[in-house]
PDB file of C-alpha atoms in Angstrom:
ATOM      1  CA  MET A   1       0.000   0.000   0.000  1.00  0.00           C
ATOM      2  CA  PRO A   2       1.230   3.559  -0.683  1.00  0.00           C
ATOM      3  CA  GLU A   3       2.420   5.407   2.392  1.00  0.00           C
ATOM      4  CA  GLN A   4      -0.242   7.772   3.713  1.00  0.00           C
ATOM      5  CA  HIS A   5       0.615  11.365   4.585  1.00  0.00           C
ATOM      6  CA  PRO A   6       0.543  11.719   8.414  1.00  0.00           C
ATOM      7  CA  ASP A   7      -1.916  14.647   8.158  1.00  0.00           C
ATOM      8  CA  ALA A   8      -4.036  13.141   5.363  1.00  0.00           C
ATOM      9  CA  GLU A   9      -7.286  13.374   7.302  1.00  0.00           C
ATOM     10  CA  GLN A  10      -6.787  17.064   8.129  1.00  0.00           C
ATOM     11  CA  ILE A  11      -5.512  18.332   4.761  1.00  0.00           C
ATOM     12  CA  HIS A  12      -8.063  20.346   2.777  1.00  0.00           C
ATOM     13  CA  LEU A  13      -8.552  18.891  -0.696  1.00  0.00           C
ATOM     14  CA  ASP A  14     -11.756  20.506  -1.953  1.00  0.00           C
ATOM     15  CA  PHE A  15     -11.206  24.095  -3.085  1.00  0.00           C
ATOM     16  CA  ARG A  16     -14.257  24.557  -5.264  1.00  0.00           C
ATOM     17  CA  GLU A  17     -15.541  27.230  -2.874  1.00  0.00           C
ATOM     18  CA  HIS A  18     -12.312  28.304  -1.197  1.00  0.00           C
ATOM     19  CA  MET A  19      -9.248  30.339  -2.103  1.00  0.00           C
ATOM     20  CA  THR A  20      -6.024  28.442  -2.803  1.00  0.00           C
ATOM     21  CA  TYR A  21      -2.414  29.462  -2.292  1.00  0.00           C
ATOM     22  CA  GLY A  22      -2.170  30.128  -6.031  1.00  0.00           C
ATOM     23  CA  ASP A  23      -5.328  32.260  -5.956  1.00  0.00           C
ATOM     24  CA  TYR A  24      -4.012  34.363  -3.073  1.00  0.00           C
ATOM     25  CA  LEU A  25      -0.680  35.035  -4.802  1.00  0.00           C
ATOM     26  CA  GLN A  26      -2.273  35.330  -8.278  1.00  0.00           C
ATOM     27  CA  LEU A  27       0.326  32.853  -9.502  1.00  0.00           C
ATOM     28  CA  GLN A  28      -1.363  32.210 -12.829  1.00  0.00           C
ATOM     29  CA  SER A  29      -0.937  35.880 -13.723  1.00  0.00           C
ATOM     30  CA  LEU A  30       2.513  36.171 -12.154  1.00  0.00           C
ATOM     31  CA  LEU A  31       3.971  33.069 -13.791  1.00  0.00           C
ATOM     32  CA  SER A  32       2.563  33.937 -17.201  1.00  0.00           C
ATOM     33  CA  SER A  33       4.223  37.384 -17.186  1.00  0.00           C
ATOM     34  CA  GLN A  34       7.454  36.191 -18.794  1.00  0.00           C
ATOM     35  CA  LYS A  35       6.841  37.186 -22.419  1.00  0.00           C
ATOM     36  CA  LEU A  36      10.029  36.182 -24.219  1.00  0.00           C
ATOM     37  CA  LEU A  37      10.929  37.883 -27.506  1.00  0.00           C
ATOM     38  CA  SER A  38      13.515  35.380 -28.722  1.00  0.00           C
ATOM     39  CA  GLY A  39      13.777  31.626 -28.807  1.00  0.00           C
ATOM     40  CA  HIS A  40      16.976  31.687 -26.760  1.00  0.00           C
ATOM     41  CA  HIS A  41      17.071  29.562 -23.620  1.00  0.00           C
ATOM     42  CA  ASP A  42      18.765  32.228 -21.461  1.00  0.00           C
ATOM     43  CA  GLU A  43      16.274  35.013 -22.076  1.00  0.00           C
ATOM     44  CA  MET A  44      14.099  33.434 -19.369  1.00  0.00           C
ATOM     45  CA  LEU A  45      16.906  34.005 -16.844  1.00  0.00           C
ATOM     46  CA  PHE A  46      17.298  37.630 -17.951  1.00  0.00           C
ATOM     47  CA  VAL A  47      13.589  38.411 -17.686  1.00  0.00           C
ATOM     48  CA  ILE A  48      12.987  36.675 -14.344  1.00  0.00           C
ATOM     49  CA  ILE A  49      16.024  38.279 -12.658  1.00  0.00           C
ATOM     50  CA  HIS A  50      14.781  41.734 -13.616  1.00  0.00           C
ATOM     51  CA  GLN A  51      11.159  41.021 -12.718  1.00  0.00           C
ATOM     52  CA  VAL A  52      12.165  39.689  -9.297  1.00  0.00           C
ATOM     53  CA  SER A  53      14.346  42.758  -8.739  1.00  0.00           C
ATOM     54  CA  GLU A  54      11.357  44.982  -9.513  1.00  0.00           C
ATOM     55  CA  LEU A  55       9.265  43.068  -6.956  1.00  0.00           C
ATOM     56  CA  TRP A  56      11.959  43.557  -4.328  1.00  0.00           C
ATOM     57  CA  MET A  57      12.105  47.262  -5.233  1.00  0.00           C
ATOM     58  CA  LYS A  58       8.342  47.496  -4.774  1.00  0.00           C
ATOM     59  CA  LEU A  59       8.823  46.203  -1.237  1.00  0.00           C
ATOM     60  CA  ILE A  60      11.737  48.606  -0.647  1.00  0.00           C
ATOM     61  CA  LEU A  61       9.498  51.529  -1.627  1.00  0.00           C
ATOM     62  CA  HIS A  62       6.713  50.208   0.596  1.00  0.00           C
ATOM     63  CA  GLU A  63       9.102  50.190   3.564  1.00  0.00           C
ATOM     64  CA  LEU A  64      10.782  53.513   2.764  1.00  0.00           C
ATOM     65  CA  LYS A  65       7.466  55.352   2.439  1.00  0.00           C
ATOM     66  CA  ALA A  66       6.331  54.030   5.810  1.00  0.00           C
ATOM     67  CA  ALA A  67       9.709  54.804   7.415  1.00  0.00           C
ATOM     68  CA  ILE A  68       9.526  58.410   6.218  1.00  0.00           C
ATOM     69  CA  VAL A  69       6.029  58.812   7.667  1.00  0.00           C
ATOM     70  CA  ASN A  70       7.078  57.286  10.996  1.00  0.00           C
ATOM     71  CA  ILE A  71      10.152  59.507  11.302  1.00  0.00           C
ATOM     72  CA  GLN A  72       7.968  62.538  10.607  1.00  0.00           C
ATOM     73  CA  ARG A  73       5.647  61.386  13.409  1.00  0.00           C
ATOM     74  CA  GLY A  74       8.574  60.905  15.775  1.00  0.00           C
ATOM     75  CA  ASP A  75       8.071  57.131  15.873  1.00  0.00           C
ATOM     76  CA  LEU A  76      11.687  56.221  15.232  1.00  0.00           C
ATOM     77  CA  SER A  77      11.501  52.691  16.636  1.00  0.00           C
ATOM     78  CA  SER A  78       8.977  51.642  13.966  1.00  0.00           C
ATOM     79  CA  ALA A  79      11.134  53.253  11.283  1.00  0.00           C
ATOM     80  CA  PHE A  80      14.175  51.289  12.470  1.00  0.00           C
ATOM     81  CA  LYS A  81      12.442  47.967  11.750  1.00  0.00           C
ATOM     82  CA  MET A  82      11.488  49.133   8.266  1.00  0.00           C
ATOM     83  CA  LEU A  83      14.960  50.409   7.417  1.00  0.00           C
ATOM     84  CA  ALA A  84      16.556  47.198   8.692  1.00  0.00           C
ATOM     85  CA  ARG A  85      14.214  45.269   6.407  1.00  0.00           C
ATOM     86  CA  VAL A  86      15.244  47.420   3.435  1.00  0.00           C
ATOM     87  CA  SER A  87      18.898  46.529   4.060  1.00  0.00           C
ATOM     88  CA  LYS A  88      18.031  42.811   4.080  1.00  0.00           C
ATOM     89  CA  ILE A  89      16.070  43.194   0.838  1.00  0.00           C
ATOM     90  CA  GLN A  90      19.067  44.888  -0.739  1.00  0.00           C
ATOM     91  CA  SER A  91      21.204  41.888   0.146  1.00  0.00           C
ATOM     92  CA  GLN A  92      18.796  39.698  -1.823  1.00  0.00           C
ATOM     93  CA  ILE A  93      19.044  41.922  -4.902  1.00  0.00           C
ATOM     94  CA  ILE A  94      22.832  41.899  -4.641  1.00  0.00           C
ATOM     95  CA  GLN A  95      22.826  38.091  -4.689  1.00  0.00           C
ATOM     96  CA  SER A  96      20.627  38.114  -7.791  1.00  0.00           C
ATOM     97  CA  TRP A  97      23.508  39.669  -9.754  1.00  0.00           C
ATOM     98  CA  ASP A  98      25.481  36.496  -9.021  1.00  0.00           C
ATOM     99  CA  VAL A  99      22.766  34.498 -10.760  1.00  0.00           C
ATOM    100  CA  LEU A 100      22.638  36.867 -13.738  1.00  0.00           C
ATOM    101  CA  SER A 101      26.425  36.709 -14.088  1.00  0.00           C
ATOM    102  CA  THR A 102      26.059  33.062 -15.160  1.00  0.00           C
ATOM    103  CA  LEU A 103      24.868  34.563 -18.462  1.00  0.00           C
ATOM    104  CA  THR A 104      27.893  34.695 -20.781  1.00  0.00           C
ATOM    105  CA  PRO A 105      28.558  37.500 -23.291  1.00  0.00           C
ATOM    106  CA  ALA A 106      27.980  35.149 -26.230  1.00  0.00           C
ATOM    107  CA  GLU A 107      24.632  34.011 -24.803  1.00  0.00           C
ATOM    108  CA  TYR A 108      23.408  37.561 -24.127  1.00  0.00           C
ATOM    109  CA  MET A 109      24.343  38.728 -27.632  1.00  0.00           C
ATOM    110  CA  GLU A 110      21.949  36.098 -29.012  1.00  0.00           C
ATOM    111  CA  PHE A 111      18.917  38.065 -27.768  1.00  0.00           C
ATOM    112  CA  ARG A 112      20.139  41.529 -26.727  1.00  0.00           C
ATOM    113  CA  HIS A 113      18.927  43.130 -29.969  1.00  0.00           C
ATOM    114  CA  HIS A 114      15.341  42.172 -29.042  1.00  0.00           C
ATOM    115  CA  LEU A 115      15.461  44.677 -26.148  1.00  0.00           C
ATOM    116  CA  GLY A 116      15.556  47.633 -28.541  1.00  0.00           C
ATOM    117  CA  ARG A 117      15.992  50.748 -26.373  1.00  0.00           C
ATOM    118  CA  ALA A 118      14.547  49.121 -23.233  1.00  0.00           C
ATOM    119  CA  SER A 119      16.975  49.355 -20.323  1.00  0.00           C
ATOM    120  CA  GLY A 120      17.122  49.107 -16.547  1.00  0.00           C
ATOM    121  CA  PHE A 121      18.058  52.805 -16.703  1.00  0.00           C
ATOM    122  CA  GLN A 122      14.330  53.398 -17.281  1.00  0.00           C
ATOM    123  CA  SER A 123      13.203  51.562 -14.130  1.00  0.00           C
ATOM    124  CA  TYR A 124      10.815  54.031 -12.536  1.00  0.00           C
ATOM    125  CA  GLN A 125      10.892  52.153  -9.229  1.00  0.00           C
ATOM    126  CA  TYR A 126      14.663  52.548  -9.028  1.00  0.00           C
ATOM    127  CA  ARG A 127      14.206  56.280  -9.685  1.00  0.00           C
ATOM    128  CA  LEU A 128      11.610  56.433  -6.922  1.00  0.00           C
ATOM    129  CA  ILE A 129      14.089  54.779  -4.555  1.00  0.00           C
ATOM    130  CA  GLU A 130      16.719  57.356  -5.484  1.00  0.00           C
ATOM    131  CA  PHE A 131      14.195  60.173  -4.960  1.00  0.00           C
ATOM    132  CA  SER A 132      13.195  58.670  -1.603  1.00  0.00           C
ATOM    133  CA  LEU A 133      16.831  58.698  -0.512  1.00  0.00           C
ATOM    134  CA  GLY A 134      17.464  62.246  -1.741  1.00  0.00           C
ATOM    135  CA  ARG A 135      19.063  61.908  -5.160  1.00  0.00           C
ATOM    136  CA  LYS A 136      16.735  64.241  -7.065  1.00  0.00           C
ATOM    137  CA  ASP A 137      17.144  64.830 -10.807  1.00  0.00           C
ATOM    138  CA  GLN A 138      14.314  66.530 -12.654  1.00  0.00           C
ATOM    139  CA  ARG A 139      15.779  65.588 -16.057  1.00  0.00           C
ATOM    140  CA  ILE A 140      14.907  61.948 -15.419  1.00  0.00           C
ATOM    141  CA  LEU A 141      11.197  62.813 -15.705  1.00  0.00           C
ATOM    142  CA  GLN A 142      11.572  63.210 -19.476  1.00  0.00           C
ATOM    143  CA  ILE A 143      11.787  59.424 -19.812  1.00  0.00           C
ATOM    144  CA  TYR A 144       8.218  59.061 -18.529  1.00  0.00           C
ATOM    145  CA  GLN A 145       6.463  61.696 -20.664  1.00  0.00           C
ATOM    146  CA  ASN A 146       4.518  58.953 -22.452  1.00  0.00           C
ATOM    147  CA  SER A 147       2.898  57.796 -19.173  1.00  0.00           C
ATOM    148  CA  PRO A 148       0.962  60.561 -17.346  1.00  0.00           C
ATOM    149  CA  GLU A 149       0.337  58.303 -14.336  1.00  0.00           C
ATOM    150  CA  LEU A 150       4.029  57.457 -13.851  1.00  0.00           C
ATOM    151  CA  LEU A 151       5.020  61.056 -14.511  1.00  0.00           C
ATOM    152  CA  ASP A 152       2.630  62.240 -11.791  1.00  0.00           C
ATOM    153  CA  THR A 153       3.954  59.651  -9.305  1.00  0.00           C
ATOM    154  CA  LEU A 154       7.569  60.617  -9.965  1.00  0.00           C
ATOM    155  CA  THR A 155       6.827  64.346  -9.886  1.00  0.00           C
ATOM    156  CA  ARG A 156       5.178  64.038  -6.464  1.00  0.00           C
ATOM    157  CA  ALA A 157       8.178  62.046  -5.220  1.00  0.00           C
ATOM    158  CA  LEU A 158      10.534  64.674  -6.635  1.00  0.00           C
ATOM    159  CA  TYR A 159       8.920  67.433  -4.561  1.00  0.00           C
ATOM    160  CA  SER A 160       8.527  65.365  -1.380  1.00  0.00           C
ATOM    161  CA  PRO A 161      11.071  65.318   1.463  1.00  0.00           C
ATOM    162  CA  SER A 162      13.469  62.401   1.272  1.00  0.00           C
ATOM    163  CA  LEU A 163      14.383  59.956   4.015  1.00  0.00           C
ATOM    164  CA  TYR A 164      17.415  62.113   4.801  1.00  0.00           C
ATOM    165  CA  ASP A 165      15.353  65.318   4.824  1.00  0.00           C
ATOM    166  CA  VAL A 166      13.010  63.923   7.482  1.00  0.00           C
ATOM    167  CA  SER A 167      15.984  62.578   9.445  1.00  0.00           C
ATOM    168  CA  ILE A 168      17.474  66.080   9.525  1.00  0.00           C
ATOM    169  CA  GLN A 169      14.088  67.381  10.673  1.00  0.00           C
ATOM    170  CA  ALA A 170      14.274  64.829  13.498  1.00  0.00           C
ATOM    171  CA  LEU A 171      17.604  66.368  14.552  1.00  0.00           C
ATOM    172  CA  ALA A 172      15.934  69.777  14.767  1.00  0.00           C
ATOM    173  CA  ARG A 173      13.020  68.404  16.831  1.00  0.00           C
ATOM    174  CA  GLU A 174      15.552  67.190  19.409  1.00  0.00           C
ATOM    175  CA  GLY A 175      16.903  70.727  19.792  1.00  0.00           C
ATOM    176  CA  LEU A 176      19.981  70.407  17.594  1.00  0.00           C
ATOM    177  CA  ASP A 177      20.832  73.525  15.618  1.00  0.00           C
ATOM    178  CA  ILE A 178      19.631  73.081  12.031  1.00  0.00           C
ATOM    179  CA  PRO A 179      19.224  76.324  10.053  1.00  0.00           C
ATOM    180  CA  SER A 180      15.903  77.106   8.369  1.00  0.00           C
ATOM    181  CA  ARG A 181      17.566  77.152   4.931  1.00  0.00           C
ATOM    182  CA  VAL A 182      18.137  73.410   5.347  1.00  0.00           C
ATOM    183  CA  LEU A 183      14.772  72.582   6.907  1.00  0.00           C
ATOM    184  CA  GLU A 184      12.805  74.629   4.386  1.00  0.00           C
ATOM    185  CA  ARG A 185      14.850  73.882   1.287  1.00  0.00           C
ATOM    186  CA  ASP A 186      13.402  73.034  -2.137  1.00  0.00           C
ATOM    187  CA  PHE A 187      13.066  69.244  -1.859  1.00  0.00           C
ATOM    188  CA  SER A 188      13.035  68.850  -5.647  1.00  0.00           C
ATOM    189  CA  GLN A 189      16.723  69.837  -5.713  1.00  0.00           C
ATOM    190  CA  PRO A 190      19.618  67.495  -4.894  1.00  0.00           C
ATOM    191  CA  TYR A 191      20.671  67.675  -1.266  1.00  0.00           C
ATOM    192  CA  GLN A 192      23.827  69.707  -0.666  1.00  0.00           C
ATOM    193  CA  PRO A 193      26.084  68.918   2.324  1.00  0.00           C
ATOM    194  CA  SER A 194      25.790  71.349   5.227  1.00  0.00           C
ATOM    195  CA  PRO A 195      28.387  72.075   7.937  1.00  0.00           C
ATOM    196  CA  ASP A 196      25.507  72.663  10.363  1.00  0.00           C
ATOM    197  CA  VAL A 197      24.040  69.227   9.682  1.00  0.00           C
ATOM    198  CA  GLU A 198      27.492  67.675  10.076  1.00  0.00           C
ATOM    199  CA  ALA A 199      27.920  69.464  13.424  1.00  0.00           C
ATOM    200  CA  ALA A 200      24.529  68.141  14.572  1.00  0.00           C
ATOM    201  CA  TRP A 201      25.381  64.547  13.679  1.00  0.00           C
ATOM    202  CA  LEU A 202      28.765  64.982  15.348  1.00  0.00           C
ATOM    203  CA  GLU A 203      26.955  66.024  18.535  1.00  0.00           C
ATOM    204  CA  VAL A 204      24.808  62.883  18.287  1.00  0.00           C
ATOM    205  CA  TYR A 205      27.848  60.623  17.931  1.00  0.00           C
ATOM    206  CA  ARG A 206      29.686  62.333  20.773  1.00  0.00           C
ATOM    207  CA  HIS A 207      26.722  62.038  23.133  1.00  0.00           C
ATOM    208  CA  VAL A 208      25.221  58.679  22.237  1.00  0.00           C
ATOM    209  CA  ASP A 209      23.455  58.234  25.610  1.00  0.00           C
ATOM    210  CA  ARG A 210      21.638  61.541  25.225  1.00  0.00           C
ATOM    211  CA  TYR A 211      20.662  60.998  21.581  1.00  0.00           C
ATOM    212  CA  TRP A 212      20.377  57.213  21.407  1.00  0.00           C
ATOM    213  CA  ASP A 213      17.448  57.147  18.958  1.00  0.00           C
ATOM    214  CA  LEU A 214      19.110  59.622  16.610  1.00  0.00           C
ATOM    215  CA  TYR A 215      22.346  57.634  16.850  1.00  0.00           C
ATOM    216  CA  GLU A 216      20.503  54.461  15.908  1.00  0.00           C
ATOM    217  CA  LEU A 217      18.766  56.289  13.062  1.00  0.00           C
ATOM    218  CA  ALA A 218      22.145  57.456  11.761  1.00  0.00           C
ATOM    219  CA  GLU A 219      23.516  53.909  11.791  1.00  0.00           C
ATOM    220  CA  LYS A 220      20.438  52.570  10.004  1.00  0.00           C
ATOM    221  CA  LEU A 221      20.981  55.182   7.276  1.00  0.00           C
ATOM    222  CA  VAL A 222      24.638  54.219   6.952  1.00  0.00           C
ATOM    223  CA  ASP A 223      23.654  50.539   6.671  1.00  0.00           C
ATOM    224  CA  LEU A 224      21.181  51.392   3.940  1.00  0.00           C
ATOM    225  CA  GLU A 225      23.674  53.391   1.893  1.00  0.00           C
ATOM    226  CA  ASP A 226      26.389  50.786   2.389  1.00  0.00           C
ATOM    227  CA  TRP A 227      24.133  48.071   0.979  1.00  0.00           C
ATOM    228  CA  LEU A 228      22.991  50.331  -1.852  1.00  0.00           C
ATOM    229  CA  GLN A 229      26.581  50.983  -2.885  1.00  0.00           C
ATOM    230  CA  GLN A 230      27.259  47.235  -2.877  1.00  0.00           C
ATOM    231  CA  TRP A 231      24.152  46.800  -5.021  1.00  0.00           C
ATOM    232  CA  ARG A 232      25.453  49.426  -7.470  1.00  0.00           C
ATOM    233  CA  PHE A 233      28.926  47.870  -7.521  1.00  0.00           C
ATOM    234  CA  ARG A 234      27.636  44.363  -8.239  1.00  0.00           C
ATOM    235  CA  HIS A 235      25.409  45.800 -10.970  1.00  0.00           C
ATOM    236  CA  MET A 236      28.377  47.537 -12.578  1.00  0.00           C
ATOM    237  CA  LYS A 237      30.623  44.459 -12.421  1.00  0.00           C
ATOM    238  CA  THR A 238      27.889  42.189 -13.809  1.00  0.00           C
ATOM    239  CA  VAL A 239      27.314  44.554 -16.731  1.00  0.00           C
ATOM    240  CA  GLU A 240      31.077  44.749 -17.346  1.00  0.00           C
ATOM    241  CA  ARG A 241      31.323  40.964 -17.240  1.00  0.00           C
ATOM    242  CA  ILE A 242      28.517  40.474 -19.775  1.00  0.00           C
ATOM    243  CA  ILE A 243      28.833  43.381 -22.245  1.00  0.00           C
ATOM    244  CA  GLY A 244      32.199  44.942 -21.429  1.00  0.00           C
ATOM    245  CA  HIS A 245      32.240  48.650 -22.246  1.00  0.00           C
ATOM    246  CA  LYS A 246      29.496  48.645 -24.873  1.00  0.00           C
ATOM    247  CA  PRO A 247      26.876  51.417 -24.511  1.00  0.00           C
ATOM    248  CA  GLY A 248      23.695  50.447 -22.673  1.00  0.00           C
ATOM    249  CA  THR A 249      20.539  49.654 -24.640  1.00  0.00           C
ATOM    250  CA  GLY A 250      18.931  52.769 -23.154  1.00  0.00           C
ATOM    251  CA  GLY A 251      21.641  55.050 -24.530  1.00  0.00           C
ATOM    252  CA  SER A 252      23.831  55.434 -21.446  1.00  0.00           C
ATOM    253  CA  SER A 253      27.596  54.891 -21.661  1.00  0.00           C
ATOM    254  CA  GLY A 254      27.126  51.627 -19.756  1.00  0.00           C
ATOM    255  CA  VAL A 255      29.955  50.729 -17.376  1.00  0.00           C
ATOM    256  CA  PRO A 256      31.479  54.277 -17.294  1.00  0.00           C
ATOM    257  CA  TYR A 257      28.086  55.663 -16.242  1.00  0.00           C
ATOM    258  CA  LEU A 258      27.676  52.993 -13.550  1.00  0.00           C
ATOM    259  CA  LYS A 259      31.181  53.689 -12.220  1.00  0.00           C
ATOM    260  CA  LYS A 260      30.413  57.407 -11.995  1.00  0.00           C
ATOM    261  CA  VAL A 261      27.226  56.684 -10.035  1.00  0.00           C
ATOM    262  CA  LEU A 262      29.326  54.931  -7.393  1.00  0.00           C
ATOM    263  CA  ASP A 263      30.806  58.299  -6.421  1.00  0.00           C
ATOM    264  CA  HIS A 264      27.426  59.688  -5.361  1.00  0.00           C
ATOM    265  CA  ARG A 265      26.676  59.813  -1.609  1.00  0.00           C
ATOM    266  CA  PHE A 266      23.137  59.978  -0.232  1.00  0.00           C
ATOM    267  CA  PHE A 267      23.978  60.887   3.374  1.00  0.00           C
ATOM    268  CA  PRO A 268      27.316  62.718   3.069  1.00  0.00           C
ATOM    269  CA  GLU A 269      27.599  64.110   6.601  1.00  0.00           C
ATOM    270  CA  LEU A 270      27.173  60.662   8.124  1.00  0.00           C
ATOM    271  CA  TRP A 271      30.307  59.550   6.297  1.00  0.00           C
ATOM    272  CA  ASP A 272      32.296  62.743   6.888  1.00  0.00           C
ATOM    273  CA  VAL A 273      31.559  62.744  10.620  1.00  0.00           C
ATOM    274  CA  ARG A 274      33.553  59.533  11.036  1.00  0.00           C
ATOM    275  CA  THR A 275      36.739  61.415  10.241  1.00  0.00           C
ATOM    276  CA  LYS A 276      35.913  64.103  12.803  1.00  0.00           C
ATOM    277  CA  LEU A 277      35.246  61.786  15.752  1.00  0.00           C
TER     278      LEU A 277
END
């Protein structure tokens, strides 16, 4: 006789009137979203890696939005959990580059031409993450002129305070000296380092017991940027490994552009303060 499952009598088998696991996750829709344009075996890898990355980025944005709201409310402890989760998500995306790097240059060239001008450079979720962290660039909006809904979403994000903006506001709420020109700045512009903000963070690091929550917030921000830079580096090296120094399909210079991006800092004072301690 075939071996019977130990929970056979309790397992639900009739789902004619009940939701299944697949129904809940909408797996039929999700797993039919890989529309390949070539007959090449490895295009499936390329599509799934990028789709999974976009799902992880959706979760990153979900957590960042909530963290920003909680910091504005003064609920830093809730924000800490969300920011810690973002760092863990980033580690997953970094590992995905290791999977994509199994794609060889010869294999990618078999289907690259099918991408046309489509490129990860156009990922609106990645741009929203950058906006959320404070890297604002109004020129990027031109890419999304053909989608009024996306353009509206990105425009609102452009003019909203970033995670770092609300963290600086938290410094001011604790009585640290932050000038109004920083607190009331045009949030659509890239953040510029401020000696006053650096002095405030330096005070936090020198008096950890007095400013424990702000100290923990600072370290969560450093974690986040550290992971993001590793994400960017692995992206750059994977691109270099697969296409060398060819231009990107979206028109960027490819690897030179990705190397230049590595020089950008989201939370500059939190890095500079380490030298001053």
